Amino acid sequence: MVVLREGMCPGLDEDLVRDLRAADIKTVEDVVSSDIEELAQRCSVSYKALFAIRRVLLAQHTAFPVSGADLYEELLSSTAILSTGNPSLDKLLDSGLYTGEITELSGGPGSGKSQVCFGVAVHISYHLKQSVIYIDTTGGLTASRLLQMLQAETSNTEEQASVGGGSVKAVIVDSVSAVISPLLGGKQNEGMSLMIQVAGVLRTMAKDFNVAALVTNHVTRSGSGELQPGLGVSWSHIPRTRILLERVERAAPVSHSSMRSATLIKSSRQPCHIKEEFDLQWWSRSKEASSGKRKLDETDSG
Amino acid sequence: MDWDQLDLNPRIIASVRRVKLKCVREALCVSGPDLQRLTGLSRSDVHQLQTAAATACRRHPPTPAVLLQRGYSGLRLSVGCPVLDQLLRGGLPAGGVTELSGESGAGKTQLALQLCLSVQYPAQHGGLDSGAVYICTEDQFPVRRLDQLIRGQASLRRDVPAALISSRRFSDHVYVEHAADLDSLSVCLSRRVPLLLARQHVRLLVVDSVAALFRSEFQASDWLERSQQLISFSHTLHTLSLEFNTPVLCINQVTDVFSSDDSLGPVSGAVAPALGLVWANQVMVRLMMRRLQETVARGDQSSILRRLEVVFAPHLSRDGRDAAVWREGVLGLDSANNTRTGVL
């Protein structure tokens, strides 16, 4: 809201500002949205002068239209895609987490959401050498698990100590529903507004600072008994991409399987409901077998 | 939190006081444009106000993960048995809600009583050097069993010097509360327990059991209110656990799992913890205790074999250990010095 002050545009002097304020017109929005004729009569100002002032204010304060080509160029140069480290998950996410967007990972208890978040954090900080901010609301963040995953990447303690270091490229919130769902429903009416406020802050942060936001959510049962992400329909518009994680129920005797299946339930880039199965232990598998730098083939010229 | 403690322009503080925003947290619950409209401040002033309020409310700045391991978040409460501690990688985590579910007679109350005693040892023996609060919702508190466990501590905890065990008066530090309905439970959790936690008399909270009150007080048609009560109850537990860095143990009952195909009747042998998805979402660590068919003997005692399993936890892999309930407590079995007798 921009408050009217004298000198903002030619013709807007102190007396006029005072008269407008007496008529309860204090901001530019009020001027633009009110009826000029009626305003001219109430403030005893000429209609033409008020009309000219309104036109100048509109020109000064409206948003610029941007051409689609410029927007595309800007997006190309500023958006980065962060791989999650797991090829199946990357395939679902159209090659990774996009900066400037919110991606949501939902699943039941024990489905592996926190483990995926740990794996993504370790991958981004070790392989991509960027910093990650991890906001933990459940108390489930344990440094020993992160260390375990990092030790599977490299056994060199110096390399382990020097991860990250670049600018912050990802913000992981685990989980956003743990703090918001107690506020929703019932007699409290602040819950919904707080949820949308948090969503707004996350979105502006992702866009302004060019970071990828990954949030986790719990699940509830819909009327027909299927699993659906929590926090309701209002929250479902906030993330750009949503993935549902489930345990893979096989008839095999081994019940401690680490296989999970991820379903894409909302995406603006890929067809929905494609499913991928992946192993939760992917991020902590031993990497010794695949070590060794690739040498560039030096072909003799001549 | 008083407004004077913030480093702000006095004009901003005066306008905030005028609108009767009593504490700093309230200013954070209102959105930016609402604050502008209420106080009449400009956008940059409101931004300054929100930044100062957020910095004041934040407990500590973000810590790099390297420093986490040495800090408070690695605190664990030992169970009192080295085999079970190895399963849990040290014991119950101090900052979250742990759930222990199982059929009746599986040994959940035994493990909870054992934890009430092991919390009283000093930190180098795996305890937290403080007492425990035990909230009973089902039966009377088993006082005689607690006495028996206290007498058996010397033979259970051989790693602790005997002088330390005999000098400690264990029963003085176990606070027992009986809650017959949800109202008395919420009064207890909101008034009495925070007082004990703040004065550092206790560092463990046990609720035995969660399912009893929520299953009995609500009919099938009241599921919405039950979910809301459950969520607010678990929110209270979480807040207490995180604010005072205390482990919370909730004991839960089980229900039969009905198979999804056409055969009527439950899947044999399959049970799941009660209270459904709403409660499961709030739990950080879920443990399950099962009664097996075999017995095991040791000396002159014999016990039915149990199995303690990790269903899910963010820092543990899914694994289990066999355990048995003896006179001195619950002990995990390693394959070395126990003889298993045949099937019951």
XYZ file of C-alpha atoms in Angstrom:
646
model
C 0.000 0.000 0.000
C 1.519 3.302 -1.069
C 0.467 6.301 1.000
C -0.330 9.525 -0.813
C 2.187 12.286 -0.248
C 2.576 15.682 -1.860
C 4.954 15.871 -4.740
C 4.322 12.290 -5.843
C 3.084 13.558 -9.163
C 2.481 17.033 -10.655
C -0.763 18.475 -9.353
C -0.704 16.641 -6.044
C 0.002 19.431 -3.580
C -0.360 19.556 0.167
C -3.875 21.004 0.188
C -5.142 18.326 -2.157
C -3.583 15.571 -0.060
C -5.253 17.032 3.014
C -8.637 17.207 1.320
C -8.324 13.639 0.085
C -7.374 12.436 3.524
C -10.422 14.115 4.963
C -12.460 12.107 2.465
C -10.724 8.942 3.697
C -8.551 8.514 0.612
C -5.095 7.791 1.987
C -3.345 5.515 -0.470
C -2.801 5.194 -4.194
C -5.063 2.160 -4.239
C -7.879 4.217 -2.761
C -7.498 6.868 -5.464
C -7.452 4.342 -8.240
C -10.415 2.362 -6.981
C -12.764 5.213 -6.128
C -15.250 7.036 -8.293
C -13.630 10.196 -9.668
C -16.811 12.193 -10.129
C -18.019 11.614 -6.622
C -14.561 12.309 -5.249
C -14.341 15.572 -7.180
C -17.627 16.704 -5.706
C -16.704 15.716 -2.149
C -13.280 17.352 -2.153
C -14.377 20.267 -4.340
C -11.541 19.654 -6.776
C -11.792 19.811 -10.535
C -12.613 16.520 -12.223
C -9.914 17.023 -14.867
C -7.129 17.543 -12.344
C -8.133 14.437 -10.425
C -8.380 12.399 -13.603
C -4.860 13.479 -14.676
C -3.486 12.638 -11.232
C -5.072 9.218 -11.348
C -3.598 8.512 -14.766
C -0.100 9.472 -13.654
C -0.360 7.405 -10.479
C -1.569 4.386 -12.445
C 1.335 4.672 -14.840
C 3.806 4.950 -11.976
C 2.553 2.083 -9.852
C 1.219 -0.612 -12.128
C 3.196 -3.720 -12.874
C 5.234 -3.935 -16.027
C 4.139 -6.457 -18.583
C 7.060 -8.700 -19.421
C 7.374 -10.497 -22.699
C 7.331 -14.279 -22.540
C 10.667 -14.552 -24.343
C 12.415 -12.352 -21.767
C 10.849 -14.329 -18.956
C 12.043 -17.569 -20.517
C 15.585 -16.240 -20.925
C 15.611 -15.104 -17.325
C 14.374 -18.459 -16.102
C 16.961 -20.295 -18.171
C 19.764 -18.291 -16.654
C 18.606 -18.342 -13.042
C 16.978 -21.730 -12.473
C 19.127 -24.644 -11.457
C 18.100 -28.280 -11.235
C 19.493 -30.149 -8.232
C 19.719 -33.879 -8.632
C 18.477 -35.850 -5.650
C 21.136 -38.531 -6.041
C 18.693 -41.304 -6.859
C 18.057 -41.853 -10.602
C 14.508 -43.197 -10.139
C 13.506 -40.199 -8.054
C 15.153 -37.885 -10.553
C 13.140 -39.459 -13.333
C 9.932 -38.690 -11.444
C 10.981 -35.127 -10.727
C 12.040 -34.462 -14.331
C 15.762 -34.631 -13.503
C 15.691 -33.177 -10.001
C 14.586 -30.426 -7.660
C 14.044 -27.126 -9.449
C 15.128 -23.935 -7.702
C 12.407 -21.385 -7.288
C 9.765 -24.058 -6.657
C 8.347 -26.017 -3.771
C 8.375 -29.814 -4.028
C 6.349 -31.877 -1.590
C 7.062 -35.409 -0.422
C 4.204 -37.088 1.430
C 3.898 -40.532 2.907
C 2.700 -42.519 5.864
C 4.734 -43.085 9.002
C 7.796 -45.138 8.313
C 7.578 -44.694 4.559
C 10.974 -43.042 4.366
C 10.340 -39.322 3.962
C 13.006 -38.318 6.461
C 15.462 -40.783 4.955
C 14.919 -39.328 1.492
C 15.449 -35.834 2.918
C 18.692 -36.936 4.583
C 19.882 -38.528 1.364
C 19.074 -35.452 -0.694
C 20.815 -33.190 1.835
C 23.954 -35.339 1.863
C 23.996 -35.566 -1.931
C 23.621 -31.834 -2.449
C 26.265 -30.952 0.102
C 28.791 -33.567 -0.937
C 28.404 -34.002 -4.688
C 27.061 -30.613 -5.680
C 29.073 -28.777 -3.024
C 26.252 -26.454 -2.062
C 24.878 -25.639 1.368
C 21.576 -26.954 2.614
C 19.349 -25.551 5.345
C 17.471 -28.368 7.088
C 14.553 -27.278 9.268
C 13.470 -30.175 11.458
C 10.125 -29.932 13.247
C 9.756 -33.536 14.376
C 12.971 -34.074 16.289
C 13.980 -36.809 13.868
C 17.206 -35.262 12.632
C 20.116 -37.259 13.960
C 23.639 -36.280 13.114
C 24.813 -39.883 13.368
C 22.568 -40.907 10.471
C 23.834 -38.051 8.316
C 27.383 -39.041 9.194
C 26.625 -42.643 8.315
C 25.364 -41.633 4.880
C 28.356 -39.369 4.361
C 30.737 -42.147 5.350
C 29.233 -44.318 2.651
C 30.202 -41.659 0.120
C 33.752 -41.235 1.224
C 35.868 -42.650 4.004
C 38.178 -39.676 3.955
C 37.398 -37.655 7.068
C 38.825 -34.476 5.637
C 36.502 -34.643 2.700
C 33.656 -35.328 5.088
C 34.463 -32.234 7.090
C 34.608 -29.985 4.058
C 31.204 -30.636 2.530
C 29.015 -27.794 1.468
C 30.627 -24.411 1.435
C 28.829 -22.957 -1.515
C 25.781 -20.757 -1.300
C 22.546 -22.172 0.055
C 20.763 -23.933 -2.753
C 18.168 -26.011 -0.953
C 15.865 -25.609 2.015
C 14.390 -28.825 3.398
C 11.496 -28.602 5.869
C 10.722 -31.880 7.641
C 7.854 -31.792 8.228
C 5.592 -28.871 7.572
C 2.477 -30.703 8.706
C 3.770 -31.408 12.204
C 3.505 -27.749 13.183
C 0.491 -26.767 11.106
C -1.943 -29.634 11.574
C -2.471 -28.977 15.300
C -3.684 -25.497 14.393
C -6.193 -26.503 11.757
C -9.794 -27.319 12.348
C -11.938 -26.953 15.387
C -12.597 -23.580 16.890
C -9.284 -22.037 15.967
C -9.499 -19.816 12.932
C -5.894 -18.701 12.830
C -4.647 -22.031 11.549
C -5.577 -21.582 7.928
C -4.144 -18.077 7.710
C -0.905 -19.163 9.376
C -0.614 -22.044 6.898
C -1.022 -19.744 3.909
C 1.400 -17.274 5.461
C 4.038 -19.994 5.795
C 3.387 -21.006 2.207
C 3.820 -17.428 1.044
C 7.083 -17.049 2.900
C 8.404 -20.323 1.456
C 7.463 -19.335 -2.060
C 8.994 -15.859 -1.916
C 12.119 -17.319 -0.374
C 12.397 -19.916 -3.109
C 11.927 -17.327 -5.828
C 13.978 -14.455 -4.411
C 16.969 -16.460 -3.248
C 16.833 -19.068 -6.011
C 16.656 -22.075 -3.724
C 14.818 -25.348 -4.094
C 12.326 -25.984 -1.295
C 11.543 -29.584 -0.323
C 8.811 -30.093 2.268
C 7.364 -33.265 3.742
C 3.782 -33.901 4.684
C 1.868 -36.659 6.403
C -1.031 -38.624 4.902
C -4.656 -39.137 5.847
C -7.307 -41.496 4.604
C -9.808 -40.125 2.146
C -13.452 -41.073 2.189
C -12.876 -44.100 0.006
C -10.057 -45.334 2.200
C -7.112 -44.380 0.036
C -4.106 -42.514 1.227
C -3.912 -38.856 0.345
C -1.538 -36.103 1.474
C -2.586 -34.176 4.565
C -3.298 -30.520 5.258
C -6.269 -30.405 2.929
C -7.135 -28.891 -0.395
C -5.843 -25.407 0.449
C -2.326 -26.691 0.892
C -2.502 -28.815 -2.263
C -2.156 -25.706 -4.432
C 1.084 -24.595 -2.817
C 3.700 -27.120 -3.976
C 4.470 -27.293 -7.671
C 5.301 -30.995 -7.599
C 3.929 -33.619 -5.206
C 5.136 -37.151 -4.648
C 3.490 -39.855 -2.536
C 5.793 -42.433 -0.953
C 4.597 -45.883 -0.028
C 6.093 -49.106 1.201
C 6.263 -51.846 -1.392
C 4.240 -54.784 -0.121
C 5.598 -57.917 -1.590
C 4.758 -61.473 -0.708
C 8.427 -62.125 -0.059
C 9.319 -63.453 3.375
C 11.790 -60.703 4.069
C 9.764 -58.041 5.812
C 12.514 -55.500 6.355
C 12.623 -54.443 2.753
C 13.948 -51.012 1.990
C 12.103 -50.738 -1.323
C 9.713 -47.872 -1.676
C 7.422 -46.798 -4.455
C 6.956 -43.134 -5.321
C 3.944 -41.883 -7.250
C 3.814 -38.498 -8.899
C 0.485 -36.972 -7.949
C 0.945 -33.421 -9.119
C 3.351 -32.065 -11.671
C 3.336 -29.282 -14.205
C 5.915 -30.950 -16.414
C 5.148 -34.642 -16.520
C 2.071 -36.838 -16.792
C 0.714 -37.665 -13.373
C 0.430 -41.040 -11.681
C 3.674 -42.414 -13.013
C 5.250 -44.693 -10.468
C 8.846 -45.500 -9.749
C 10.300 -47.955 -7.318
C 13.558 -47.289 -5.605
C 15.683 -48.527 -2.780
C 15.985 -46.333 0.297
C 19.480 -47.634 0.804
C 20.632 -46.066 -2.451
C 22.060 -43.078 -0.613
C 24.076 -45.222 1.771
C 25.370 -47.891 -0.567
C 29.103 -48.339 -0.683
C 30.642 -46.288 -3.428
C 34.045 -47.992 -3.500
C 33.185 -50.140 -6.489
C 32.473 -47.150 -8.661
C 35.444 -45.006 -7.697
C 38.117 -43.916 -10.063
C 37.986 -40.786 -12.091
C 37.217 -41.008 -15.705
C 40.209 -40.032 -17.710
C 39.679 -37.977 -20.760
C 40.610 -39.858 -23.813
C 43.549 -38.143 -25.266
C 43.525 -38.819 -28.899
C 46.580 -38.068 -30.762
C 45.946 -35.557 -33.352
C 47.932 -35.799 -36.383
C 8.755 -11.770 26.399
C 8.596 -8.084 26.910
C 8.645 -5.509 24.155
C 11.244 -3.428 25.950
C 13.827 -6.130 25.499
C 13.754 -5.757 21.732
C 16.102 -3.420 19.974
C 13.592 -1.277 18.138
C 12.731 2.327 17.514
C 10.582 3.535 20.475
C 7.972 4.780 18.028
C 7.400 1.228 16.803
C 7.203 -0.129 20.335
C 4.724 2.559 21.308
C 2.416 1.776 18.404
C 2.604 -1.941 19.173
C 1.685 -1.304 22.791
C -1.223 0.830 21.665
C -2.757 -2.099 19.798
C -2.386 -4.269 22.892
C -0.170 -6.958 21.393
C 0.866 -8.335 24.705
C 3.658 -10.711 23.843
C 6.141 -10.922 21.037
C 4.776 -14.216 19.758
C 1.415 -12.659 18.971
C 3.076 -10.256 16.584
C 4.458 -13.212 14.659
C 1.045 -14.830 14.295
C -0.383 -11.821 12.459
C 0.545 -11.309 8.825
C 2.420 -8.285 7.529
C -0.473 -6.408 5.929
C -2.626 -7.045 9.025
C 0.055 -5.540 11.231
C 0.266 -2.533 8.943
C -3.444 -1.997 9.147
C -3.572 -2.473 12.920
C -0.655 -0.303 13.908
C -0.561 2.192 11.063
C 3.163 1.642 10.584
C 4.811 1.623 7.201
C 5.912 -1.569 5.510
C 9.592 -1.197 6.363
C 8.742 -0.550 10.008
C 6.621 -3.689 10.151
C 9.439 -5.623 8.527
C 11.853 -4.404 11.206
C 9.349 -5.362 13.867
C 8.920 -8.866 12.514
C 12.652 -9.429 12.157
C 13.309 -8.307 15.726
C 10.451 -10.454 17.066
C 11.638 -13.524 15.154
C 15.204 -13.144 16.393
C 13.971 -12.820 19.948
C 11.722 -15.899 19.752
C 14.298 -18.112 18.132
C 15.987 -20.256 20.690
C 19.316 -20.590 18.973
C 20.636 -19.900 15.477
C 20.880 -22.717 12.924
C 23.739 -25.023 13.778
C 25.892 -26.649 11.131
C 25.448 -30.398 11.108
C 29.082 -30.925 12.110
C 28.394 -29.550 15.567
C 25.156 -31.459 16.074
C 26.674 -34.703 17.155
C 28.405 -33.271 20.153
C 25.446 -31.222 21.227
C 22.280 -31.983 23.091
C 20.448 -33.738 20.316
C 22.481 -36.911 20.687
C 21.195 -37.575 24.204
C 19.795 -41.050 24.775
C 18.222 -42.788 27.738
C 19.515 -46.291 28.237
C 17.020 -49.112 28.770
C 19.243 -50.865 31.267
C 20.172 -53.852 29.129
C 23.163 -53.753 26.770
C 21.519 -55.941 24.109
C 18.425 -53.750 23.876
C 20.542 -50.600 23.995
C 22.440 -51.883 21.023
C 19.173 -52.358 19.142
C 18.157 -48.794 19.952
C 21.668 -47.420 19.413
C 21.973 -46.054 22.893
C 18.386 -45.966 24.039
C 15.340 -43.723 23.804
C 16.013 -40.420 22.057
C 15.546 -37.396 24.251
C 13.718 -35.093 21.910
C 10.750 -37.034 20.583
C 7.837 -39.316 21.306
C 8.543 -43.048 21.392
C 5.660 -45.472 21.167
C 5.742 -49.017 22.529
C 2.868 -51.193 21.408
C 2.044 -54.833 21.854
C -0.577 -57.297 23.008
C -1.510 -57.556 26.635
C 1.065 -59.456 28.611
C 3.811 -58.712 26.155
C 5.871 -56.833 28.725
C 5.319 -53.188 27.847
C 4.666 -52.079 31.427
C 7.729 -54.025 32.552
C 9.939 -52.139 30.148
C 8.375 -48.824 31.167
C 9.008 -49.519 34.852
C 12.576 -50.443 34.064
C 13.018 -47.144 32.258
C 11.662 -45.272 35.289
C 14.553 -46.708 37.255
C 17.278 -46.393 34.637
C 16.583 -42.673 34.167
C 17.750 -42.089 37.743
C 21.334 -43.104 37.155
C 23.909 -40.456 36.237
C 24.788 -39.774 32.629
C 27.859 -41.953 32.476
C 25.682 -44.998 33.206
C 23.134 -44.123 30.564
C 20.594 -42.301 32.717
C 19.583 -38.672 32.942
C 20.117 -38.191 36.684
C 16.523 -37.335 37.391
C 13.144 -38.875 38.154
C 10.192 -40.050 36.077
C 6.472 -39.294 35.793
C 4.252 -42.307 35.201
C 0.673 -41.598 34.124
C -1.625 -44.612 34.475
C -4.872 -44.647 32.591
C -5.796 -48.285 32.754
C -4.954 -50.172 35.919
C -3.508 -49.334 39.255
C 0.167 -48.571 39.241
C 2.073 -51.833 39.946
C 3.799 -50.770 43.141
C 4.860 -54.220 44.219
C 6.488 -54.947 40.903
C 8.363 -51.642 41.127
C 9.632 -52.636 44.568
C 10.739 -55.983 43.210
C 12.586 -54.274 40.386
C 14.271 -51.874 42.813
C 15.485 -54.782 44.912
C 16.827 -56.454 41.805
C 18.716 -53.433 40.446
C 22.029 -54.628 41.859
C 21.890 -57.817 39.835
C 20.449 -56.160 36.733
C 22.912 -53.296 36.457
C 26.234 -54.926 37.044
C 27.992 -52.086 35.271
C 27.052 -49.621 38.021
C 29.003 -49.688 41.325
C 26.930 -51.230 44.103
C 27.467 -48.289 46.419
C 25.704 -46.002 43.971
C 22.715 -48.320 43.693
C 22.265 -48.827 47.415
C 22.606 -45.133 48.190
C 19.828 -44.061 45.839
C 16.211 -44.064 46.956
C 14.551 -45.007 43.687
C 10.938 -44.887 44.723
C 11.242 -41.284 45.861
C 11.755 -40.115 42.326
C 8.933 -41.893 40.500
C 5.858 -39.681 40.420
C 2.652 -41.595 39.705
C -0.535 -40.049 38.399
C -3.818 -41.795 37.694
C -5.906 -40.234 34.956
C -9.327 -41.724 34.500
C -10.501 -39.546 31.638
C -9.224 -37.146 29.022
C -9.901 -34.017 31.033
C -7.827 -35.089 33.991
C -5.106 -36.231 31.594
C -4.951 -32.835 29.907
C -4.945 -31.043 33.284
C -2.082 -33.225 34.412
C -0.095 -32.624 31.241
C -0.676 -28.909 31.124
C -0.164 -28.048 34.784
C 1.528 -30.652 36.914
C 3.992 -32.233 34.534
C 5.525 -28.958 33.241
C 6.075 -27.904 36.864
C 7.997 -31.096 37.631
C 9.955 -30.776 34.398
C 10.816 -27.135 35.002
C 12.147 -27.872 38.473
C 14.178 -30.736 36.979
C 12.721 -33.328 39.289
C 11.892 -35.547 36.303
C 13.412 -36.279 32.958
C 11.133 -39.024 31.661
C 7.424 -39.069 30.937
C 5.563 -42.381 30.566
C 1.910 -42.585 29.528
C 0.404 -46.051 30.091
C -1.592 -46.308 27.965
C -2.605 -43.857 25.269
C -5.160 -46.078 23.630
C -7.276 -46.743 26.701
C -8.756 -43.256 27.012
C -9.136 -42.502 23.327
C -10.743 -45.790 22.489
C -13.215 -45.804 25.326
C -14.439 -42.231 25.353
C -15.413 -41.829 21.735
C -18.044 -43.544 19.686
C -17.572 -44.448 16.060
C -19.355 -41.320 14.882
C -17.152 -38.989 16.925
C -14.028 -39.742 14.927
C -13.447 -36.097 14.017
C -13.394 -34.932 17.595
C -11.267 -37.897 18.566
C -8.713 -36.958 15.897
C -8.597 -33.382 17.104
C -8.168 -34.407 20.718
C -5.475 -36.861 19.704
C -3.607 -34.237 17.736
C -3.725 -31.689 20.541
C -2.630 -34.352 23.047
C 0.360 -35.344 20.942
C 1.171 -31.688 20.331
C 1.364 -31.169 24.111
C 3.662 -34.175 24.412
C 5.892 -32.914 21.611
C 6.165 -29.441 23.106
C 7.080 -30.814 26.523
C 9.572 -33.224 25.009
C 11.354 -30.630 22.922
C 11.243 -27.807 25.426
C 12.737 -29.800 28.287
C 14.748 -32.243 26.155
C 12.932 -35.190 27.731
C 12.174 -38.632 26.332
C 8.470 -39.427 26.232
C 7.269 -43.042 26.147
C 3.685 -43.821 25.165
C 2.333 -47.315 25.548
C -0.259 -48.339 23.010
C -2.578 -51.276 22.476
C -2.968 -53.247 19.263
C -5.839 -54.145 16.955
C -6.285 -56.985 14.545
C -5.492 -56.394 10.925
C -8.266 -57.407 8.587
C -7.172 -58.707 5.241
C -8.094 -56.699 2.220
C -9.364 -59.620 0.189
C -12.767 -61.162 0.539
C -12.158 -63.541 3.397
C -13.968 -62.347 6.486
C -11.996 -62.275 9.659
C -8.597 -61.003 10.680
C -5.308 -62.068 9.213
C -3.994 -64.593 11.658
C -1.198 -63.359 13.838
C -1.103 -59.910 12.322
C -1.715 -57.017 14.658
C -1.178 -53.325 14.183
C -0.898 -50.559 16.766
C -4.204 -48.934 17.676
C -5.450 -45.400 17.061
C -4.794 -45.403 13.340
C -2.987 -43.069 11.015
C -3.694 -39.913 13.015
C -1.642 -41.108 15.971
C 0.971 -42.853 13.809
C 1.821 -39.572 12.119
C 2.722 -37.972 15.449
C 5.068 -40.666 16.643
C 8.779 -40.444 16.010
C 9.968 -43.894 17.068
C 7.641 -46.896 17.023
C 8.615 -50.092 18.871
C 6.605 -53.288 18.997
C 6.838 -56.008 21.617
C 5.577 -59.455 20.719
C 5.062 -62.585 22.721
C 6.553 -65.663 21.121
C 5.746 -69.302 21.678
C 8.984 -70.491 23.232
C 10.163 -70.274 26.788
C 13.637 -69.644 27.981
C 15.228 -70.600 31.278
C 18.010 -69.084 33.318
C 19.032 -70.421 36.676
C 15.860 -71.080 38.618
C 13.707 -68.714 36.575
C 11.908 -69.294 33.336
C 10.162 -66.805 31.136
C 8.220 -66.707 27.932
C 10.264 -65.348 25.096
C 9.464 -61.889 23.760
C 10.715 -59.961 20.785
C 11.287 -56.221 20.728
C 11.247 -54.795 17.214
C 11.799 -51.411 15.695
C 8.903 -50.703 13.338
C 10.173 -47.319 12.240
C 12.600 -44.699 13.507
C 14.577 -42.006 11.735
C 17.889 -43.154 13.157
C 17.431 -46.920 13.416
C 17.178 -49.721 10.934
C 14.295 -52.157 11.159
C 15.595 -54.858 13.429
C 14.623 -56.827 16.469
C 16.039 -58.572 19.482
C 14.716 -61.395 21.590
C 14.082 -60.528 25.206
C 12.691 -62.103 28.339
C 11.148 -60.786 31.537
C 12.923 -61.881 34.680
C 12.539 -61.016 38.333
C 15.020 -58.170 38.027
C 13.709 -56.767 34.787
C 13.601 -57.081 31.027
C 16.786 -58.400 29.509
C 17.634 -58.926 25.885
C 18.995 -62.301 24.951
C 22.288 -62.820 23.302
C 22.792 -66.310 22.050
C 25.559 -67.079 24.535
C 24.278 -67.892 27.963
C 20.623 -68.799 27.744
C 18.963 -72.081 27.147
C 15.778 -72.141 25.207
C 13.391 -74.829 26.226
C 10.802 -76.085 23.858
C 7.529 -74.675 22.633
C 4.929 -73.982 25.305
